[in-house]
Short mmCIF file of C-alpha atoms and ligand atoms in Angstrom, two decimals:
data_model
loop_
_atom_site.label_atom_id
_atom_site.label_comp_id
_atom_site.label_asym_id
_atom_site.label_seq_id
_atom_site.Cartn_x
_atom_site.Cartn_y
_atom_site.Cartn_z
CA UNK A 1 32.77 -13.46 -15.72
CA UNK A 2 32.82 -10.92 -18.51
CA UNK A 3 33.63 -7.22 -18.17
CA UNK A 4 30.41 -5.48 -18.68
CA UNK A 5 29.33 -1.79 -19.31
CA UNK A 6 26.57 -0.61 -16.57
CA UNK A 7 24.89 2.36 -16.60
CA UNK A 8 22.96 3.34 -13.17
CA UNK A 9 20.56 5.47 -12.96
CA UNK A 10 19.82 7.27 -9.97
CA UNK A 11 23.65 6.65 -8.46
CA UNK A 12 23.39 8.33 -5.55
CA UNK A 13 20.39 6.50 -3.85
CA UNK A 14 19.86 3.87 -1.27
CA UNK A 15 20.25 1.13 -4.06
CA UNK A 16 21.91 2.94 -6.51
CA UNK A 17 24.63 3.22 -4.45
CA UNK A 18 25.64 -0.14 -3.34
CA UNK A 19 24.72 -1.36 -6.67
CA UNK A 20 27.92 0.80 -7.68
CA UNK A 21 30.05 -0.08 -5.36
CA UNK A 22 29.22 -3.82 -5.98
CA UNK A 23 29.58 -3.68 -9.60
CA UNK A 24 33.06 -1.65 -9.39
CA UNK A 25 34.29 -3.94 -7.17
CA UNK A 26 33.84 -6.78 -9.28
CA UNK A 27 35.60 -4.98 -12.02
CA UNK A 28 32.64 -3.89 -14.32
CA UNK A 29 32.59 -0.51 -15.60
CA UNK A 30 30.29 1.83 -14.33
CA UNK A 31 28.54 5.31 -15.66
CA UNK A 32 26.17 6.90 -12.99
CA UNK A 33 23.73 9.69 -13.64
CA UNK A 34 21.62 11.08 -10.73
CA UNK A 35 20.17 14.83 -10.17
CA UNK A 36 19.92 14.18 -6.47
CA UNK A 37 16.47 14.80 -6.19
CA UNK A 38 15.68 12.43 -2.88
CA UNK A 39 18.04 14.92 -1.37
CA UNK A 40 16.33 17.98 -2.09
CA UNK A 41 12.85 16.82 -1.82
CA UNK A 42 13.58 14.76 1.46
CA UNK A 43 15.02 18.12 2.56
CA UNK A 44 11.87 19.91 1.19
CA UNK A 45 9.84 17.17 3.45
CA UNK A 46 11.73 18.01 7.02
CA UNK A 47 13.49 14.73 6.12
CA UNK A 48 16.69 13.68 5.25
CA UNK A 49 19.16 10.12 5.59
CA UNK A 50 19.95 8.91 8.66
CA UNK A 51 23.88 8.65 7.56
CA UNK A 52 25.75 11.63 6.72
CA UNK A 53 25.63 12.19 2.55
CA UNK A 54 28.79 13.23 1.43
CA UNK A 55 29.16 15.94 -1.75
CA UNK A 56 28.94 13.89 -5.29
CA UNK A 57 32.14 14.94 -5.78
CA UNK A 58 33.47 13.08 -2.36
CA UNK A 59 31.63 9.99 -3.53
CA UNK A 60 32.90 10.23 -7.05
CA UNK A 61 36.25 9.76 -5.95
CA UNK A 62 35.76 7.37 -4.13
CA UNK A 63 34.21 5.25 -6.64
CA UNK A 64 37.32 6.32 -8.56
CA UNK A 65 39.52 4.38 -5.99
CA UNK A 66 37.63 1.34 -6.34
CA UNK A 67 37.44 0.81 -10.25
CA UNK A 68 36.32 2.06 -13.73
CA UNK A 69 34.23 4.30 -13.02
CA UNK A 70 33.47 6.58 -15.81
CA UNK A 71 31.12 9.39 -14.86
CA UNK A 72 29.35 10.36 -11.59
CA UNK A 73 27.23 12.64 -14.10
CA UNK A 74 24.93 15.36 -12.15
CA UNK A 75 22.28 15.42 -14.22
CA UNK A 76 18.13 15.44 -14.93
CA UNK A 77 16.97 12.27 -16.68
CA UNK A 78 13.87 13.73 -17.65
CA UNK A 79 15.83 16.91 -19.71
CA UNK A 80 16.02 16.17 -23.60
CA UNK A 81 19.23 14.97 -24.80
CA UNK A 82 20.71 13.73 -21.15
CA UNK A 83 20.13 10.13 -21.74
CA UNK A 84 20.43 10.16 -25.74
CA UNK A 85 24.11 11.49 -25.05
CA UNK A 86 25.15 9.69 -22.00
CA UNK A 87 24.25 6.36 -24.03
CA UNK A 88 26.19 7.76 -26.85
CA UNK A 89 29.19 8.27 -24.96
CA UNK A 90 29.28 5.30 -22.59
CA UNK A 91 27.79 2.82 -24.97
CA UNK A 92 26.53 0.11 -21.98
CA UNK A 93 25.71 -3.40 -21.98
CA UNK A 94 22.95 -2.70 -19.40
CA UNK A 95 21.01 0.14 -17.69
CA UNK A 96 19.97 0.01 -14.71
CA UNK A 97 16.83 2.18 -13.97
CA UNK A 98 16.19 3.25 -10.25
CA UNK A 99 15.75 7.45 -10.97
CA UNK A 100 12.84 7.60 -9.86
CA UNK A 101 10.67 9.53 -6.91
CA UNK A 102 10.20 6.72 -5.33
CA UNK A 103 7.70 7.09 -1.68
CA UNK A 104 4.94 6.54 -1.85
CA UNK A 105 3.48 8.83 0.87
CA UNK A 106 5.66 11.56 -0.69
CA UNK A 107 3.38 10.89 -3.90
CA UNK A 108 -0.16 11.55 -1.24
CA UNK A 109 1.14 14.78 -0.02
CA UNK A 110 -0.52 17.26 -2.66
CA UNK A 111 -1.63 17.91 -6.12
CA UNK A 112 2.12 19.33 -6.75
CA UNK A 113 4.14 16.31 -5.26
CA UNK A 114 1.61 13.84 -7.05
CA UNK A 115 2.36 15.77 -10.64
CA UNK A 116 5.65 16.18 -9.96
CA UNK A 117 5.85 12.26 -9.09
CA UNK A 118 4.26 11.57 -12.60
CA UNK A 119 6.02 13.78 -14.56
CA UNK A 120 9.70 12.81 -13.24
CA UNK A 121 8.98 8.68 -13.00
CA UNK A 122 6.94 8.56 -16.27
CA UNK A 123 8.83 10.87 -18.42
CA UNK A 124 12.44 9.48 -17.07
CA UNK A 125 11.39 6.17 -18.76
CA UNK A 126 10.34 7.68 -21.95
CA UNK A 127 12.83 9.29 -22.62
CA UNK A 128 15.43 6.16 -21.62
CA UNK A 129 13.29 4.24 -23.92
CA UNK A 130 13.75 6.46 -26.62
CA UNK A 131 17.32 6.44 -25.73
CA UNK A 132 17.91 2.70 -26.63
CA UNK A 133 14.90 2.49 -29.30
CA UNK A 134 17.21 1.37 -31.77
CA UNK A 135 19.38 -0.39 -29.57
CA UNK A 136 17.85 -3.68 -28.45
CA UNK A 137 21.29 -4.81 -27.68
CA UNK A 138 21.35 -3.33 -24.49
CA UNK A 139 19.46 -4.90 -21.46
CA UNK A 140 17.30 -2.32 -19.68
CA UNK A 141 16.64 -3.39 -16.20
CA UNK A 142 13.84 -1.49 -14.31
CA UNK A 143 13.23 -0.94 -10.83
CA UNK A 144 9.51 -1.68 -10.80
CA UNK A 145 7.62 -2.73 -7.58
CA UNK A 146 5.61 -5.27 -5.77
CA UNK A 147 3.14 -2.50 -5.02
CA UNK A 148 2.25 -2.48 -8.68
CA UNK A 149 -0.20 -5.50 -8.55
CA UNK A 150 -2.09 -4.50 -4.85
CA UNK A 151 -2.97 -7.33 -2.96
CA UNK A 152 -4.99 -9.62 -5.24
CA UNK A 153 -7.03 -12.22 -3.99
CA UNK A 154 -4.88 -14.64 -6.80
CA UNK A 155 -1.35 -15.67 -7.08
CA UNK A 156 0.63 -12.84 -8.27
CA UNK A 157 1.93 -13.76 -11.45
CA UNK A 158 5.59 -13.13 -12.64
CA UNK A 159 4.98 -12.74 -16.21
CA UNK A 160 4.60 -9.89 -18.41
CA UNK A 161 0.87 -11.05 -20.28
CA UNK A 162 -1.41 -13.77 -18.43
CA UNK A 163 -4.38 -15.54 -20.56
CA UNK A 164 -7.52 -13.39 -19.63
CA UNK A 165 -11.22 -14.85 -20.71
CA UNK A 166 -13.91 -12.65 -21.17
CA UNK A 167 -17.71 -14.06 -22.60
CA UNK A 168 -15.66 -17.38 -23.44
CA UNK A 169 -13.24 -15.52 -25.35
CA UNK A 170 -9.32 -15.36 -24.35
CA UNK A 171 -5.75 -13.68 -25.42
CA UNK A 172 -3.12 -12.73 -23.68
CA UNK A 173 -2.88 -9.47 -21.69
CA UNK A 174 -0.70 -7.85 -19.57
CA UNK A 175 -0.95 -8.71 -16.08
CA UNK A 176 -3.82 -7.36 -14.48
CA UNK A 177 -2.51 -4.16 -11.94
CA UNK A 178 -4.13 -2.54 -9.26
CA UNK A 179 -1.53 -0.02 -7.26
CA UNK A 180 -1.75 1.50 -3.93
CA UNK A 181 -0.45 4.98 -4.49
CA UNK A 182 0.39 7.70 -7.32
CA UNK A 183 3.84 7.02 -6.95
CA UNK A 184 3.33 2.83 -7.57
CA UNK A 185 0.86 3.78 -10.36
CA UNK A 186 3.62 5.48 -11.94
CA UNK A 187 5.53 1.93 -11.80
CA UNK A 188 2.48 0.53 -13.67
CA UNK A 189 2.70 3.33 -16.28
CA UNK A 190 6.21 2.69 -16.97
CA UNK A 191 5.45 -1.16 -16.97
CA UNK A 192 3.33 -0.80 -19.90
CA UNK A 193 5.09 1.81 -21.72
CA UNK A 194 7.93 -0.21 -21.60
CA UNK A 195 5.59 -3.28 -22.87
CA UNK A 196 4.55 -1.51 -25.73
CA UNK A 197 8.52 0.02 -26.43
CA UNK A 198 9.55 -4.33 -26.41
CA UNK A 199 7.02 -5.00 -28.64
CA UNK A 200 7.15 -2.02 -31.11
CA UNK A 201 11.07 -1.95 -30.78
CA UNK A 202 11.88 -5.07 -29.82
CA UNK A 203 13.73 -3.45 -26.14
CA UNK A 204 15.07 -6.19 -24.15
CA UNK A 205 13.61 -5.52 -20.57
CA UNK A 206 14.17 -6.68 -17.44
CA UNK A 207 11.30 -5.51 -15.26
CA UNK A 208 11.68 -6.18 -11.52
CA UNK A 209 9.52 -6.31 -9.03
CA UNK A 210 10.51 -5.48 -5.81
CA UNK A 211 9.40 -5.38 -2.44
CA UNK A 212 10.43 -3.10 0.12
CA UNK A 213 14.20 -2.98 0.63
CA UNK A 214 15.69 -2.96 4.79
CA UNK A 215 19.21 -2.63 5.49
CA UNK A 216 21.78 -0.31 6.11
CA UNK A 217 25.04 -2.09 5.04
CA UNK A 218 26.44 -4.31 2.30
CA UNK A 219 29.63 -6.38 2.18
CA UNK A 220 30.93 -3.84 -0.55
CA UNK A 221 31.02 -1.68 2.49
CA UNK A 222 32.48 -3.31 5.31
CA UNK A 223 36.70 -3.47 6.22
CA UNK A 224 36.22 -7.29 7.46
CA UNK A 225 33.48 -8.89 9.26
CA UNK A 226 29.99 -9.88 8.05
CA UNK A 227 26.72 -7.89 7.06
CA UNK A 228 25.06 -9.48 9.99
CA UNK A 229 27.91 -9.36 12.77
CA UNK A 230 26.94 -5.49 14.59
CA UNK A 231 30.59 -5.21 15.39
CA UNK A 232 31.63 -5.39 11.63
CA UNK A 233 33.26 -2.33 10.57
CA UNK A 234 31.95 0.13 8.09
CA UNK A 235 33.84 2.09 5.88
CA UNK A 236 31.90 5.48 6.76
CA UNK A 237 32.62 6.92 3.12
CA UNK A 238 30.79 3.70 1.65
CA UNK A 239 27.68 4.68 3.50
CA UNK A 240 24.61 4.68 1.59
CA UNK A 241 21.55 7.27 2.42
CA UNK A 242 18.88 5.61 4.39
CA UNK A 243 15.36 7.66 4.55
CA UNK A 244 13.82 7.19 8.36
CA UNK A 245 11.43 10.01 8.19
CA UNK A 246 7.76 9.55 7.20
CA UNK A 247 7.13 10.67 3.58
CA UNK A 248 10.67 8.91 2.62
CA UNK A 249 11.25 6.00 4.73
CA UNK A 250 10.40 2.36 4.20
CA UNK A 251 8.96 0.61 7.26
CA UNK A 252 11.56 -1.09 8.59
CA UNK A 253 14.27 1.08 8.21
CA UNK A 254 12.10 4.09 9.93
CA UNK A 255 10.71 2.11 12.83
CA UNK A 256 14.48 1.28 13.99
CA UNK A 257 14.84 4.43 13.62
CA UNK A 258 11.79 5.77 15.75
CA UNK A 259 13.09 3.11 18.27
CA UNK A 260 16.50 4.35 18.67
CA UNK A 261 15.03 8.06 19.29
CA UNK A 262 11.74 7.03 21.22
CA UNK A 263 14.69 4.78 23.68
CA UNK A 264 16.98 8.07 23.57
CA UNK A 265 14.57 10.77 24.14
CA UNK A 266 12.76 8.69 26.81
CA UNK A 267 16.56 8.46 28.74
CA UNK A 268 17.22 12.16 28.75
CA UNK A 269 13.33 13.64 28.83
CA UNK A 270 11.55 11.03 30.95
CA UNK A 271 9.06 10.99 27.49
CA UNK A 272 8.25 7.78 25.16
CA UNK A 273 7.57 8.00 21.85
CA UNK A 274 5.12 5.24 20.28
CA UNK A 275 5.42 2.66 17.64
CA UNK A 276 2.48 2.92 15.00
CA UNK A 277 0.18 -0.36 14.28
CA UNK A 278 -1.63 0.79 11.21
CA UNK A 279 -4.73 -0.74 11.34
CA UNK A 280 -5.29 -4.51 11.97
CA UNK A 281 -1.65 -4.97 10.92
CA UNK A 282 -1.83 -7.48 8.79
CA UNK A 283 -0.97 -5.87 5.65
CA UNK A 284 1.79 -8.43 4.03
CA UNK A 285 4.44 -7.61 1.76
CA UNK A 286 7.66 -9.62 0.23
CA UNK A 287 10.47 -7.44 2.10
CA UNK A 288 14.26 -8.26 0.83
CA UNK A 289 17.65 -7.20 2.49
CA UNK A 290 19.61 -4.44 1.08
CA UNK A 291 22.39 -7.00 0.58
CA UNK A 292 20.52 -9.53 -1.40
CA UNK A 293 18.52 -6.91 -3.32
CA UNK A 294 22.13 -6.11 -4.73
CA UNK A 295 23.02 -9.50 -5.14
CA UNK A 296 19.83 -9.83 -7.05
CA UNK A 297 20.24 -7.19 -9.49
CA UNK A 298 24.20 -8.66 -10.16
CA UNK A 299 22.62 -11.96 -11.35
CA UNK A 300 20.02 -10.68 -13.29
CA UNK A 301 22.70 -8.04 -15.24
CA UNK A 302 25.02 -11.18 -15.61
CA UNK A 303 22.39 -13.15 -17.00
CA UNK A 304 20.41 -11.08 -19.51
CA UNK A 305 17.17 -12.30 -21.04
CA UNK A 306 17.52 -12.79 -24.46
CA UNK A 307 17.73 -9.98 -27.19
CA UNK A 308 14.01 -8.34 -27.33
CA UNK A 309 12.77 -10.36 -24.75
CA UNK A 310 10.28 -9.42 -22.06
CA UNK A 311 11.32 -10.53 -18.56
CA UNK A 312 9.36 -9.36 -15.67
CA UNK A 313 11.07 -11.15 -12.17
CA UNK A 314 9.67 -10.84 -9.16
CA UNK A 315 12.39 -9.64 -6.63
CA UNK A 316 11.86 -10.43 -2.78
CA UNK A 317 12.78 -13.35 0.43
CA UNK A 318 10.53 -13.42 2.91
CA UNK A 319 6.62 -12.23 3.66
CA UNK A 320 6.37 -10.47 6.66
CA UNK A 321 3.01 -8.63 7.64
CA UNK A 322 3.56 -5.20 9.25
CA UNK A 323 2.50 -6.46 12.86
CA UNK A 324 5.15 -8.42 13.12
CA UNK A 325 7.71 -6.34 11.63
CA UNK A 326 6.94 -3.78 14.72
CA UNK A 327 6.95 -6.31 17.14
CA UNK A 328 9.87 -7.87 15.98
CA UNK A 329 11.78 -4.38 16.65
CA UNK A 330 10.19 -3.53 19.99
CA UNK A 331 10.89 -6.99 21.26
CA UNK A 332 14.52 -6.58 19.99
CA UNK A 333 15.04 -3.13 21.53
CA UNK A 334 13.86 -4.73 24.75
CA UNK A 335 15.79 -7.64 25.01
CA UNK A 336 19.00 -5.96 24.34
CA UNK A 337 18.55 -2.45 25.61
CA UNK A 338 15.95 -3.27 28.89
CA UNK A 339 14.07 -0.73 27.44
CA UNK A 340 9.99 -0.79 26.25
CA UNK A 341 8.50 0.95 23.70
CA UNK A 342 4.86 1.59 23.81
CA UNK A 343 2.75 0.42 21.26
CA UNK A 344 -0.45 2.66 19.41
CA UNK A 345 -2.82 0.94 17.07
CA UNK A 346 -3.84 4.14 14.67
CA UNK A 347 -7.00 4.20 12.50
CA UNK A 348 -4.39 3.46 8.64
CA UNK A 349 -3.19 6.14 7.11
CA UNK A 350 -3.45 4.94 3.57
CA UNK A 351 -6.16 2.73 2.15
CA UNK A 352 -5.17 -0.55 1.61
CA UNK A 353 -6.93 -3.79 2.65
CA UNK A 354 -5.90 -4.21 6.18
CA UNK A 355 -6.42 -8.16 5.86
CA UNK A 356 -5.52 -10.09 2.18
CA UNK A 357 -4.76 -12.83 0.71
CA UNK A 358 -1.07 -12.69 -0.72
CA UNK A 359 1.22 -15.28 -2.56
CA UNK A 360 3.43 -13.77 -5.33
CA UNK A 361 4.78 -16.29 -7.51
CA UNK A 362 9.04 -16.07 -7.39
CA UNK A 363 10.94 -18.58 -10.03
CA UNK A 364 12.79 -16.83 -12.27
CA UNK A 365 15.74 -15.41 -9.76
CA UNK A 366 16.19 -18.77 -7.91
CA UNK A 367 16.74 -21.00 -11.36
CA UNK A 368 19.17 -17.97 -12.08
CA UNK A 369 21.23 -19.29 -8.81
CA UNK A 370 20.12 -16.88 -6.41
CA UNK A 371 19.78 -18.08 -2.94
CA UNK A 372 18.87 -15.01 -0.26
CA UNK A 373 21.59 -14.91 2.30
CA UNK A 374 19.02 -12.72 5.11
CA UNK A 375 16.08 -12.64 6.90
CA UNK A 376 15.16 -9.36 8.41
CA UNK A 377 15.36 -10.57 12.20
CA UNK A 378 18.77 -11.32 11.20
CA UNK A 379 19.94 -8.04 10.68
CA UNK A 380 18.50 -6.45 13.13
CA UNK A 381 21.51 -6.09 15.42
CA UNK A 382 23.41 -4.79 12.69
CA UNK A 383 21.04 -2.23 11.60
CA UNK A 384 20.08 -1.17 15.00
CA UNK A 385 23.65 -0.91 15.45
CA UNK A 386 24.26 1.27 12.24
CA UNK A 387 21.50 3.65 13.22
CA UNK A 388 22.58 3.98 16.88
CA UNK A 389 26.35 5.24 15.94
CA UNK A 390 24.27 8.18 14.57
CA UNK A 391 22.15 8.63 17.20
CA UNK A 392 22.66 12.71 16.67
CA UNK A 393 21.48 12.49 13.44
CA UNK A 394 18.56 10.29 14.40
CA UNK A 395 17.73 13.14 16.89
CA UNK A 396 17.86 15.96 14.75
CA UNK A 397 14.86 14.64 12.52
CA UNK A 398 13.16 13.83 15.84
CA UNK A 399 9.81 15.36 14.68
CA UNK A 400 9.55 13.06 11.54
CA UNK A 401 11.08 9.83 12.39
CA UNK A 402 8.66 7.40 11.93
CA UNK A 403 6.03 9.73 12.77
CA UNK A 404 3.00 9.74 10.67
CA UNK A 405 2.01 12.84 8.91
CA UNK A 406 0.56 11.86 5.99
CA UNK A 407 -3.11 10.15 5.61
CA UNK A 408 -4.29 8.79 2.04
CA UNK A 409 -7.78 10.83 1.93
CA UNK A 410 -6.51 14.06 3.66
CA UNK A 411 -2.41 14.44 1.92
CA UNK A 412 0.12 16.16 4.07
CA UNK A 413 -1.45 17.47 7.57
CA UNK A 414 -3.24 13.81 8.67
CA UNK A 415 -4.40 13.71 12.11
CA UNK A 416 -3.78 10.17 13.78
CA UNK A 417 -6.67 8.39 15.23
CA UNK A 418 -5.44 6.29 17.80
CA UNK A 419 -7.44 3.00 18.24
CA UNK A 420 -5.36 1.58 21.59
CA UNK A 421 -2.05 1.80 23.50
CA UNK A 422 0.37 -0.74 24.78
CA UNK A 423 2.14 -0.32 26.99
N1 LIG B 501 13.89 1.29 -1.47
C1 LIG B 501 12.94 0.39 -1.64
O1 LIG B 501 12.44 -0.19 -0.68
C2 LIG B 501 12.45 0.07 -3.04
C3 LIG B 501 11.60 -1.04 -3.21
C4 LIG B 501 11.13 -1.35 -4.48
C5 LIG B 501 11.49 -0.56 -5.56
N2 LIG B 501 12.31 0.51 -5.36
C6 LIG B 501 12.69 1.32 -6.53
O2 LIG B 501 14.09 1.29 -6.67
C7 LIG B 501 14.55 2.53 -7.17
C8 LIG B 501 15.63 3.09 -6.26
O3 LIG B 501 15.07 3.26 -4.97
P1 LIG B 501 15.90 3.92 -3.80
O4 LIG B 501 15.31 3.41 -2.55
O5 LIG B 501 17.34 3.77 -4.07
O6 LIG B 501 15.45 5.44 -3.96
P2 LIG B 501 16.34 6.76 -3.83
O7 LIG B 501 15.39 7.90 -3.87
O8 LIG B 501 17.26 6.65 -2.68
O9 LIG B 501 17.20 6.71 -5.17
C9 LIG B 501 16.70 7.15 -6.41
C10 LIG B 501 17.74 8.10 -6.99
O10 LIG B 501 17.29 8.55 -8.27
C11 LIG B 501 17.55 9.95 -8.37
N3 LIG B 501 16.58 10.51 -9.33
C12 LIG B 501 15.24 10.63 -9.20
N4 LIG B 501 14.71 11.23 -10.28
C13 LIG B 501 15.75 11.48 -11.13
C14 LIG B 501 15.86 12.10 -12.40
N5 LIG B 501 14.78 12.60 -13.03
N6 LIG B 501 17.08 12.19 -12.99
C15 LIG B 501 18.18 11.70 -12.36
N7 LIG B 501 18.14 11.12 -11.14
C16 LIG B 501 16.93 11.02 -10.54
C17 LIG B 501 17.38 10.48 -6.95
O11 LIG B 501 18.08 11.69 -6.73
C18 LIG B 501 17.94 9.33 -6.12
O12 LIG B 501 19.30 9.51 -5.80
C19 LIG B 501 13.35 3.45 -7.31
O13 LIG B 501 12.90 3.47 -8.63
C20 LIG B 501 12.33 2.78 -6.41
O14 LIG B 501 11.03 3.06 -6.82
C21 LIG B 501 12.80 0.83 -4.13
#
C-alpha cells in the first residue's frame, strides 16, 4: 500500500485519536493539529472523559514511538494563516477533518455555545477550504453526520445532488437536509460550502456521513487480545477520551457509563440512579463501532475519489432505535453483575420525531471492501469493562453522567418530566 501524507484535524479527540494511531501504525505519515477545545469546553460543562487525558506533549511522544509523526501542532483552525501554513509545510495527500464542536446538546445550551458552535465548525471549514483552493490534488475528507438529513420519511440518499421536480420541471440539487440541532446544522453548512468550493475549485471531497460512534478501544490500542475479548489488555497511554456526561456524550457510551455509577453508588449508598427512555424510544439511528469507524476512514483515505470529484458516503453498521440500546445495557448489567437498574420514561428532551421511518442508503464503503467487524451488543463486555477499571473517574462526574440537563425548548437548566418508572 503506498506511503501517504495525512493530515488530522482535531488529533486529540475520540476519533482523531485512534485514527492516528491507526494510520502511524501502518506506516503513513501523520501531521495533527488540534486546540483542545472538547477539553476545555467539556470542562466548562462539569464534564470531562471517562479515561484519564494525558498532556499533548505525553501523547506526542508517544505517537513519536510508533511512526512518522510530524507535528502534534497546538493550534486554532479557525485563526488566519494556521491551516494555509500547516499545508505548506506538511504538503498531505489527504486531510482529514474532525475539528469540530461536535454535541449536539452542547450546541442547545445558550445563545453563546450555539454562536460559538457556528463560528468554530463553519469557519474551520472555510478556512481549510481556502487552504487547498488551489490544490485539488489533495483529498479532503470531512466528518459530516447522519444527523444532517433528520429522519425523512424517504430513503436517505448517499449522493451529493438528487433529481428534484418542481411544477413538472427537474435538475439536480443537493440533497434535501433537515438537521436536528445547531451543532448538525453546522454539518449541513459545511456540506454545502464545501459543494460550492468542488464545483468552483474543483476540491476533491470526501464527505462522510456518520452515525453515532460507541466504543472505547481499538486494536491500535491493545498489547494482544481482541477488541471484543474484556480481558484484552490496553495500553493505558493509547487511551482515547470518551465523553459520558450529558452535553458531550453519545448515547451509548454515557448510558454504560450511568450504569457503572447508578450499580456503584447503589452498592455503597443504598440509592439507584435511573436509565432515561426519551420519549416513545423509538428514535433510530445507524450507530458504528469505534473500531470500524477507523477502519472506515483507512479505506476511504486509501481509496480516494477521483481528482475534483464529489463523494458523499454514508458511514454506519447497524440501526438500532434508542429503546433498545438502553435495554440492551440494563439487561447486560444484570446478567453479569445481578444487579437492576431502574428504568424512567422522560417527556424528550430534544424535538425529534419520537416514531419515523428510516432507511439510509449505504453502497459506496462496502464496494470499497469494507465489511464491519462489530455489532454494539458485541462490545459490550469490553466497554463495560473499560469504563469499570475507572470506576473513580466515573464517580467523580457523578452529577452529569448520563444525566439529562439539557431540554431543546428551554437550553441548559431542563427540568425532566418523568412519564413512568421501571423498576
Ligand atoms: N463521536 C461521534 O459519535 C461522531 C459521529 C458522527 C460524526 N462525528 C464527527 O467527527 C468529528 C470528531 O468527533 P469526535 O467524537 O472525535 O469529537 P471530539 O470533540 O472528541 O474531537 C474533535 C477534536 O477537534 C478539536 N477541535 C475543535 N475545534 C477545533 C479548532 N477550531 N481547531 C483545532 N481543533 C479543534 C477538539 O479539541 C477535539 O479534540 C467531529 O467533527 C464530529 O462532529 C462524531
Amino acid at each position: 500500500m503506498e506511503t501517504k501524507r495525512v493530515m488530522i484535524l482535531g488529533i486529540d479527540g475520540y476519533l482523531g485519536w485512534p485514527l492516528a494511531l491507526r494510520m502511524l501504525r501502518k506506516g503513513h505519515i501523520v501531521y495533527g493539529i488540534d486546540d483542545l477545545s472538547t477539553r476545555y469546553n467539556a470542562a466548562l460543562a462539569g464534564e470531562g472523559s471517562a479515561f484519564p487525558l494525558p498532556e499533548p506533549k505525553e501523547r506526542e511522544a508517544y505517537l513519536r514511538e510508533l511512526g512518522d509523526l510530524q507535528a502534534f501542532q497546538v493550534a486554532d483552525i479557525t485563526q488566519p494563516g494556521v491551516l494555509r501554513e500547516a499545508v505548506e509545510r506538511f504538503r498531505p495527500d489527504a486531510v482529514v477533518h474532525f475539528a469540530e464542536q461536535r454535541a449536539a446538546p452542547f450546541s442547545m445550551m445558550d445563545e453563546e455555545r450555539a454562536v460559538y458552535t457556528m463560528y468554530n465548525n463553519i469557519i474551520g471549514t472555510i478556512r481549510l477550504i481556502y487552504a487547498l483552493r488551489d490544490r485539488p490534488e489533495v483529498h479532503v475528507l470531512k466528518m459530516g453526520t447522519m444527523g444532517e438529513f433528520g429522519t425523512p420519511n424517504y430513503d436517505i440518499p448517499e449522493a451529493a445532488y438528487v433529481e428534484f421536480t418542481y411544477k413538472g420541471k427537474s435538475d439536480l440539487m443537493p440533497v434535501p437536509k433537515f438537521a436536528g440541532s445547531w451543532y448538525h446544522w453546522t454539518k449541513v453548512h459545511d456540506t454545502h460550502n464545501l459543494l460550492f468550493a468542488n464545483r468552483v475549485w474543483g476540491l476533491t471531497v470526501t464527505d462522510v456521513n456518520q452515525g453515532p460512534v460507541y466504543g472505547t478501544r481499538t486494536s491500535d490500542m491493545l498489547m494482544g487480545g481482541s477488541v471484543e475479548d474484556p480481558e484484552a489488555q490496553v495500553d493505558e497511554r493509547l487511551r482515547t477520551r470518551i465523553d459520558i456526561g450529558d452535553a458531550f456524550g453519545t448515547v451509548i457510551n454515557k448510558n454504560i457509563a450511568r450504569a457503572l455509577v447508578s450499580m456503584a453508588l447503589y452498592r455503597k449508598e443504598g440509592r439507584k440512579l435511573p436509565l432515561y427512555q426519551y420519549g416513545k424510544a423509538r428514535q433510530v439511528r445507524g450507530f458504528i463501532s469505534l473500531e470500524d469507524s477507523v477502519e472506515a476512514l483507512e479505506i476511504l483515505i486509501n481509496n480516494p475519489p477521483r481528482e475534483g470529484e464529489f463523494r458523499a458516503v454514508n458511514q454506519f453498521r447497524e440501526l438500532l432505535t434508542t429503546g433498545e440500546i438502553i435495554f440492551a445495557i440494563r439487561d447486560y448489567i444484570q446478567s453479569a453483575y445481578n444487579y437492576e437498574i431502574p428504568i424512567e420514561w422522560i417527556e424528550d428532551p430534544r424535538v425529534e420525531k419520537e416514531e419515523h421511518y428510516y432507511n439510509p442508503e449505504i453502497k459506496v464503503l462496502p464496494s470499497l471492501g469494507f465489511r464491519p467487524k462489530h455489532t454494539f451488543r458485541q462490545l459490550l463486555p469490553s466497554m463495560v469493562e473499560d469504563m469499570r477499571r475507572y470506576l473513580d473517574r466515573l464517580l467523580a462526574f457523578r452529577d452529569v453522567v448520563g444525566e439529562v440537563r439539557i431540554g431543546w425548548r428551554t437550553g441548559i437548566g431542563y427540568s425532566k418530566r418523568v412519564l413512568k418508572r421501571e423498576e
